[in-house]
Coordinates of C-alpha atoms and ligand atoms in Angstrom, one line a residue:
M1 CA -2.3 -21.6 -11.7
Y2 CA -0.8 -18.5 -10.3
R3 CA -0.2 -15.7 -13.4
L4 CA 2.7 -14.1 -11.4
K5 CA 3.8 -11.1 -12.1
Q6 CA 7.3 -11.2 -14.2
L7 CA 9.8 -8.3 -13.7
A8 CA 12.8 -9.5 -16.3
D9 CA 13.1 -12.6 -18.3
D10 CA 13.3 -14.7 -14.9
I11 CA 12.5 -13.0 -12.4
Y12 CA 9.3 -12.9 -10.0
Y13 CA 7.2 -11.0 -7.7
V14 CA 5.7 -13.4 -5.6
G15 CA 5.4 -11.3 -2.3
V16 CA 2.0 -10.9 -0.7
N17 CA -0.6 -8.4 0.7
D18 CA -1.5 -7.8 4.4
R19 CA -4.9 -6.2 4.3
Q20 CA -5.3 -7.9 8.0
K21 CA -3.1 -6.4 10.6
A22 CA -4.2 -3.3 11.8
L23 CA -1.0 -2.0 13.1
F24 CA 2.3 -2.3 11.9
E25 CA 4.8 -3.8 14.6
N26 CA 1.7 -3.3 16.4
L27 CA 2.1 0.4 16.6
W28 CA 1.5 2.1 13.5
P29 CA -1.7 2.0 11.5
L30 CA -2.3 0.4 7.9
P31 CA -5.8 2.3 6.6
Y32 CA -4.1 1.0 2.9
G33 CA -2.2 -2.5 4.4
V34 CA 1.3 -3.9 4.1
S35 CA 2.5 -5.5 1.1
Y36 CA 5.6 -7.6 2.3
N37 CA 7.8 -8.7 -1.1
S38 CA 9.6 -10.9 -2.4
Y39 CA 10.7 -12.5 -5.3
L40 CA 12.1 -15.2 -7.6
I41 CA 14.8 -15.4 -10.2
T42 CA 14.9 -18.6 -11.7
D43 CA 18.2 -18.6 -13.4
E44 CA 20.9 -21.6 -13.6
K45 CA 20.3 -21.6 -10.1
T46 CA 17.0 -20.7 -8.8
V47 CA 17.3 -17.4 -6.2
L48 CA 14.3 -16.4 -3.4
V49 CA 15.1 -12.6 -2.4
D50 CA 13.5 -12.5 1.2
T51 CA 10.1 -14.6 2.7
V52 CA 7.2 -12.8 4.4
D53 CA 5.3 -12.4 7.4
V54 CA 4.7 -16.1 8.5
C55 CA 0.9 -15.4 8.6
Y56 CA 1.3 -15.5 4.5
S57 CA 3.3 -18.8 4.2
D58 CA 0.9 -20.4 2.8
I59 CA 0.1 -18.2 0.1
F60 CA 3.4 -17.8 -0.5
F61 CA 4.5 -20.8 -1.0
K62 CA 2.2 -22.0 -3.7
K63 CA 3.2 -18.7 -5.6
I64 CA 7.5 -19.3 -5.1
A65 CA 6.1 -23.6 -6.6
D66 CA 4.4 -22.1 -9.3
A67 CA 7.3 -20.4 -10.1
L68 CA 9.9 -22.9 -9.7
G69 CA 7.3 -25.4 -12.5
G70 CA 8.7 -28.4 -10.1
R71 CA 12.4 -27.1 -9.6
T72 CA 14.1 -27.2 -6.5
L73 CA 15.4 -24.3 -4.7
D74 CA 18.6 -23.3 -4.7
Y75 CA 19.3 -19.8 -2.5
L76 CA 17.3 -17.9 -0.4
I77 CA 19.3 -14.7 0.2
V78 CA 18.2 -12.9 3.3
N79 CA 18.6 -8.8 3.2
H80 CA 16.9 -8.2 6.3
M81 CA 16.1 -10.6 9.3
E82 CA 13.2 -8.0 11.0
P83 CA 10.2 -10.9 11.1
D84 CA 8.4 -9.3 9.0
H85 CA 10.1 -10.7 5.9
A86 CA 12.1 -13.3 7.8
G87 CA 9.4 -15.2 9.9
S88 CA 8.7 -17.7 6.8
I89 CA 12.1 -19.0 6.6
R90 CA 11.9 -21.8 9.3
L91 CA 9.5 -23.4 7.0
L92 CA 10.7 -22.6 3.9
R93 CA 13.8 -25.2 4.5
Q94 CA 11.4 -27.5 5.6
Q95 CA 9.5 -27.1 2.3
Y96 CA 13.2 -27.0 0.3
P97 CA 15.7 -28.8 2.6
D98 CA 18.7 -28.3 0.7
V99 CA 18.4 -24.4 0.1
K100 CA 21.0 -22.7 1.2
I101 CA 20.6 -19.4 2.5
V102 CA 23.0 -16.0 1.5
G103 CA 23.4 -13.6 4.5
N104 CA 26.4 -12.1 6.6
A105 CA 27.7 -12.6 9.5
K106 CA 24.8 -10.8 11.5
T107 CA 22.2 -12.2 9.7
F108 CA 23.6 -15.9 10.8
G109 CA 23.3 -14.8 14.5
M110 CA 19.6 -13.8 14.0
L111 CA 18.8 -16.7 12.5
E112 CA 20.4 -18.9 14.9
G113 CA 18.6 -16.6 17.6
F114 CA 15.0 -16.4 15.6
H115 CA 15.1 -20.0 13.7
G116 CA 17.5 -22.1 15.7
I117 CA 18.9 -22.3 12.0
K118 CA 22.8 -23.3 11.7
E119 CA 23.4 -25.0 8.5
G120 CA 23.7 -24.9 5.1
L121 CA 24.6 -21.4 4.9
H122 CA 26.4 -19.0 2.7
E123 CA 28.2 -16.2 4.2
V124 CA 28.7 -12.9 2.1
K125 CA 30.8 -9.9 2.7
E126 CA 30.6 -6.8 1.3
G127 CA 31.4 -7.0 -3.0
D128 CA 31.3 -10.0 -2.8
I129 CA 29.4 -11.5 -5.6
L130 CA 26.7 -14.7 -6.5
D131 CA 27.0 -16.3 -9.6
T132 CA 23.4 -17.9 -10.7
G133 CA 24.6 -18.3 -14.4
R134 CA 23.0 -15.0 -16.2
H135 CA 22.7 -13.7 -12.7
K136 CA 26.0 -11.8 -11.2
L137 CA 24.3 -11.2 -7.6
V138 CA 26.5 -8.1 -5.5
F139 CA 26.2 -8.3 -2.0
Y140 CA 26.5 -4.5 -0.1
M141 CA 26.1 -3.9 3.6
A142 CA 23.4 -1.6 4.8
P143 CA 24.0 -2.0 8.8
M144 CA 21.0 0.3 10.3
V145 CA 18.6 0.5 7.5
H146 CA 16.5 -0.6 9.6
W147 CA 18.4 -3.3 11.5
P148 CA 22.3 -3.6 11.5
E149 CA 22.6 -7.6 9.7
V150 CA 20.5 -5.5 6.3
M151 CA 22.1 -5.7 3.1
V152 CA 21.0 -4.3 -0.3
T153 CA 21.1 -7.3 -3.2
Y154 CA 22.2 -5.5 -7.2
D155 CA 21.9 -7.6 -9.7
S156 CA 24.5 -5.9 -12.0
T157 CA 23.0 -8.3 -14.9
D158 CA 19.5 -6.7 -15.1
K159 CA 20.4 -3.7 -12.6
V160 CA 18.0 -4.1 -10.2
L161 CA 18.5 -3.1 -6.5
F162 CA 17.0 -6.0 -3.7
S163 CA 17.2 -2.8 -1.4
A164 CA 15.4 -4.3 1.7
D165 CA 13.4 -1.8 3.7
A166 CA 15.1 0.9 2.3
F167 CA 12.5 2.9 -0.7
G168 CA 9.6 0.6 0.5
T169 CA 6.3 2.3 1.9
Y170 CA 2.8 1.1 3.5
G171 CA 0.3 0.3 1.2
T172 CA -0.9 -3.1 -0.2
L173 CA -0.3 -3.4 -4.3
D174 CA -3.7 -3.7 -5.1
G175 CA -3.4 -5.6 -9.0
G176 CA -0.3 -3.6 -10.6
V177 CA 3.6 -4.5 -8.8
V178 CA 5.5 -2.0 -11.1
D179 CA 4.8 1.9 -10.6
A180 CA 4.7 2.1 -14.0
E181 CA 1.4 0.3 -14.1
M182 CA -0.6 2.3 -11.1
N183 CA -1.5 5.8 -9.9
T184 CA 1.2 5.8 -7.4
D185 CA -0.5 8.8 -5.4
H186 CA -1.1 7.6 -2.3
Y187 CA 2.0 5.9 -1.4
W188 CA 4.4 9.2 -1.4
E189 CA 2.6 10.4 1.6
E190 CA 2.6 6.7 3.1
M191 CA 6.4 6.5 2.2
I192 CA 7.0 9.3 4.8
R193 CA 5.0 8.1 7.3
Y194 CA 6.3 4.7 6.8
Y195 CA 10.6 6.1 6.9
S196 CA 9.0 8.1 10.0
N197 CA 8.0 5.7 11.5
I198 CA 10.0 2.5 11.3
V199 CA 13.6 4.1 9.7
G200 CA 13.7 7.7 11.1
K201 CA 16.0 7.2 14.2
Y202 CA 19.0 6.3 11.1
G203 CA 19.0 9.2 8.9
S204 CA 23.1 9.0 9.2
P205 CA 23.3 5.1 7.9
V206 CA 20.7 5.9 5.2
Q207 CA 23.0 8.4 3.9
K208 CA 26.2 6.8 3.8
A209 CA 23.5 3.5 2.1
L210 CA 22.3 6.4 -0.4
Q211 CA 26.1 7.0 -1.2
K212 CA 27.2 4.1 -1.4
L213 CA 24.9 3.2 -4.2
S214 CA 24.9 6.0 -6.1
G215 CA 27.5 4.8 -8.3
L216 CA 25.2 1.7 -9.4
D217 CA 23.4 2.1 -12.6
I218 CA 19.9 0.8 -11.3
R219 CA 16.9 0.2 -13.9
M220 CA 14.6 -1.6 -11.3
I221 CA 14.1 -0.8 -7.0
C222 CA 12.9 -4.1 -5.4
S223 CA 11.9 -3.0 -2.0
T224 CA 10.3 -5.5 0.6
H225 CA 7.0 -3.0 0.6
G226 CA 4.9 -1.4 -2.0
P227 CA 5.3 -1.1 -5.5
V228 CA 8.7 -1.9 -7.4
W229 CA 9.9 1.7 -8.9
T230 CA 11.3 1.8 -12.2
E231 CA 9.8 5.1 -14.3
Q232 CA 9.8 7.0 -10.8
I233 CA 13.2 6.1 -8.8
P234 CA 14.4 9.0 -9.6
R235 CA 11.5 10.6 -6.8
A236 CA 11.8 7.8 -4.5
I237 CA 15.7 8.2 -3.9
R238 CA 15.2 11.7 -3.9
M239 CA 12.3 11.4 -0.7
Y240 CA 14.9 9.1 1.4
D241 CA 17.8 11.6 0.7
R242 CA 15.2 14.1 1.8
L243 CA 13.9 12.5 4.3
S244 CA 17.6 10.9 6.2
R245 CA 18.9 13.7 5.8
Y246 CA 16.2 15.6 7.6
D247 CA 15.0 18.3 4.9
A248 CA 11.4 19.4 5.3
D249 CA 9.0 21.5 4.0
K250 CA 8.0 25.3 4.5
G251 CA 5.3 24.6 6.8
V252 CA 4.0 23.8 10.5
V253 CA 2.8 21.6 12.7
I254 CA 0.8 22.0 15.4
A255 CA 0.2 19.3 18.4
Y256 CA -1.5 19.5 21.5
G257 CA -2.9 18.0 24.4
S258 CA -6.3 18.9 25.9
M259 CA -8.9 17.6 28.4
Y260 CA -11.5 21.0 28.3
G261 CA -10.3 22.8 25.2
N262 CA -8.8 25.6 27.1
T263 CA -5.4 24.5 25.9
E264 CA -7.0 23.8 22.1
Q265 CA -7.6 27.7 22.1
M266 CA -4.0 28.5 22.3
A267 CA -3.6 26.3 19.7
E268 CA -5.9 28.0 17.8
A269 CA -4.8 31.5 18.4
I270 CA -1.4 30.5 17.1
A271 CA -2.8 29.1 13.9
S272 CA -5.1 31.9 12.9
S273 CA -1.5 34.0 13.5
L274 CA 0.7 31.5 11.1
A275 CA -1.6 32.0 8.7
E276 CA -2.4 35.5 8.9
N277 CA 1.0 36.0 7.9
G278 CA 1.5 34.1 5.3
V279 CA 2.0 30.0 6.4
K280 CA -0.5 28.0 4.0
D281 CA 0.5 25.0 5.3
I282 CA -0.5 24.5 9.0
I283 CA -1.4 21.0 10.4
I284 CA -3.0 21.0 13.8
H285 CA -3.2 17.2 14.9
N286 CA -5.0 16.7 18.8
V287 CA -3.2 14.0 19.9
S288 CA -6.1 12.1 21.5
K289 CA -7.5 11.6 18.4
T290 CA -4.6 11.6 15.5
P291 CA -2.4 8.2 16.4
S292 CA 1.2 9.8 16.6
S293 CA 2.1 7.7 13.6
Y294 CA 0.8 10.6 11.7
I295 CA 2.0 13.4 13.3
L296 CA 5.5 12.0 13.1
K297 CA 5.1 11.6 9.5
D298 CA 4.3 15.6 9.2
V299 CA 6.8 16.3 11.9
F300 CA 9.5 14.8 9.5
K301 CA 7.5 16.4 6.7
Y302 CA 7.4 20.2 7.6
K303 CA 10.2 22.5 9.4
G304 CA 8.1 24.2 11.9
V305 CA 6.9 22.3 14.9
I306 CA 5.0 23.7 17.2
I307 CA 4.0 21.4 20.7
G308 CA 1.2 22.4 23.4
A309 CA 0.1 20.4 26.6
P310 CA -1.6 21.2 29.9
T311 CA -0.2 19.6 33.0
Y312 CA -1.4 17.0 33.8
C313 CA -0.8 15.2 37.5
N314 CA 2.1 17.4 38.1
Q315 CA 3.5 16.2 34.8
V316 CA 2.9 17.3 31.0
F317 CA 0.1 15.6 29.3
P318 CA 1.0 11.9 28.7
E319 CA -0.6 11.6 25.5
V320 CA 2.0 14.0 24.8
D321 CA 4.6 13.0 26.4
S322 CA 4.6 9.5 24.5
L323 CA 5.1 11.9 21.5
L324 CA 7.8 13.7 22.6
S325 CA 9.5 10.4 23.3
K326 CA 8.7 9.2 19.9
I327 CA 10.7 12.3 18.3
E328 CA 13.7 12.0 20.7
M329 CA 13.7 8.9 19.9
R330 CA 14.0 9.4 15.9
E331 CA 16.4 12.3 16.7
V332 CA 15.3 14.5 14.4
K333 CA 17.2 17.2 13.5
N334 CA 17.1 21.2 12.4
R335 CA 13.6 21.8 13.2
Y336 CA 12.3 25.6 13.9
F337 CA 10.1 25.0 17.6
G338 CA 7.5 26.9 20.1
Y339 CA 5.7 25.7 22.3
F340 CA 2.8 26.3 24.5
G341 CA 1.0 24.7 28.1
S342 CA -1.2 25.3 30.6
F343 CA -2.3 24.2 34.3
S344 CA -4.9 24.8 36.8
W345 CA -2.5 24.8 40.2
A346 CA 0.8 24.1 39.4
G347 CA 2.5 24.5 36.0
A348 CA 4.8 21.4 34.5
A349 CA 3.9 20.8 31.1
V350 CA 6.3 23.9 29.5
K351 CA 9.1 22.6 31.9
R352 CA 8.7 19.3 30.4
L353 CA 8.6 21.0 26.7
T354 CA 11.9 23.5 27.3
A355 CA 14.0 20.0 28.3
F356 CA 12.5 18.6 25.1
A357 CA 13.3 21.2 23.6
E358 CA 16.9 21.7 24.4
K359 CA 17.1 18.4 24.0
M360 CA 16.5 17.9 20.3
K361 CA 18.4 20.9 20.1
W362 CA 16.1 22.6 17.9
E363 CA 15.9 26.5 17.2
V364 CA 13.4 28.0 19.5
V365 CA 11.7 30.5 17.6
A366 CA 9.5 32.5 21.1
A367 CA 9.2 32.5 23.9
P368 CA 6.4 29.9 25.4
V369 CA 3.4 31.0 26.4
E370 CA 2.1 29.3 29.2
Q371 CA -1.8 30.2 30.7
K372 CA -3.4 29.2 34.3
Q373 CA -6.9 28.2 33.7
G374 CA -8.8 30.0 31.2
L375 CA -7.7 32.3 28.2
K376 CA -7.1 35.8 28.9
E377 CA -6.2 38.7 26.2
D378 CA -2.7 38.7 26.8
K379 CA -1.7 35.2 26.7
Y380 CA -3.8 35.3 23.6
L381 CA -2.0 38.2 22.4
E382 CA 1.7 36.3 23.1
C383 CA 0.1 33.3 21.2
L384 CA 0.0 35.3 17.9
T385 CA 3.5 37.0 18.7
L386 CA 4.4 33.1 18.8
G387 CA 2.9 32.3 15.4
K388 CA 3.9 35.1 13.9
A389 CA 7.3 34.7 15.4
M390 CA 7.2 31.1 13.5
A391 CA 6.2 32.5 10.1
D392 CA 8.8 35.5 10.4
R393 CA 11.7 32.3 11.1
L394 CA 9.8 30.2 7.7
G395 CA 10.4 33.6 5.8
R396 CA 13.8 34.0 6.0
D397 CA 14.8 30.5 5.0
Ligands
FEO401 FE1 9.9 -4.2 7.0 FE2 12.8 -4.0 8.8 O1 11.2 -4.8 7.8

């Protein structure tokens, strides 16, 4: 019944779209939804590469059955055990009891833990090959991109890389599956957001994986989320390479908390000074309104980061504290940093921001600005100085 997208002579796209979930990992907004990609190879042996979120197993199994056309399923390759991909494994085993599950030793530990499956396994190691007839599938370990068991599968026959989360992005596949047959404009910004939210902590493992795969002839990248990359492979690789090196554009993100607008005025003053001094890309986020998912995206995107907060219950404003801990968790490197804060009777926000700057080892471009109660002229001028210092620092690169 289903007209499945054929990616090669015997490779089919059998993934699904999720437009229902509000928050990926129950944390990150999905305005464009997300796809869970899975691929079926109908060679002399039949092979499924990854499954989908269990909520979509019904439609997923129908697609698989259509693509198999009455044949049985011989192998399931598990590149990644996170439940957005591995969630349907137990049900798949019930549907195809003889399917051999292909993974590495770490995969199988998780397979038992999540699904209680211990039998019918085919363990692979770095460089092992699974010969399915026409295809020779080679396995490369990619630990911490984004879990420790992650591996990727390279089809050396058709030059297809099944890359697990790598090169993935938020956003459903709205009709088209392959980049060449769709307008991909909105996926690029979503790719930065996806990377910063999900994979952001693991820059060094991503770099190792990119180096390991750099010698392969890759004509198609089949990630677990978002479009199948063909003609835009160089752009996707460049994006992951830059993000995993924490390389960033010449611009500034200002994130502030403010209860009654006093700290917000400092943010406005700093932004006006940045603009006056030639910075064109300036993004201001009110942390109480903008989900941290988007702020993290801009912290990964821009070289300059400025954060401000009021003091709250003798601590930093809690929404700013939450943002700081998310940035710390991702170990974002090499940013220029400015910060400011306020208090009504005893200051704590600037102290927390100072500790944050030290922990991150970011280059602080100017002395922090701390104001008591409302904005006065001397503090306003200090905000302008901070903005100029950031603009000057960016200008020297
Ligand atoms: Fe899309 Fe790490 O799972």
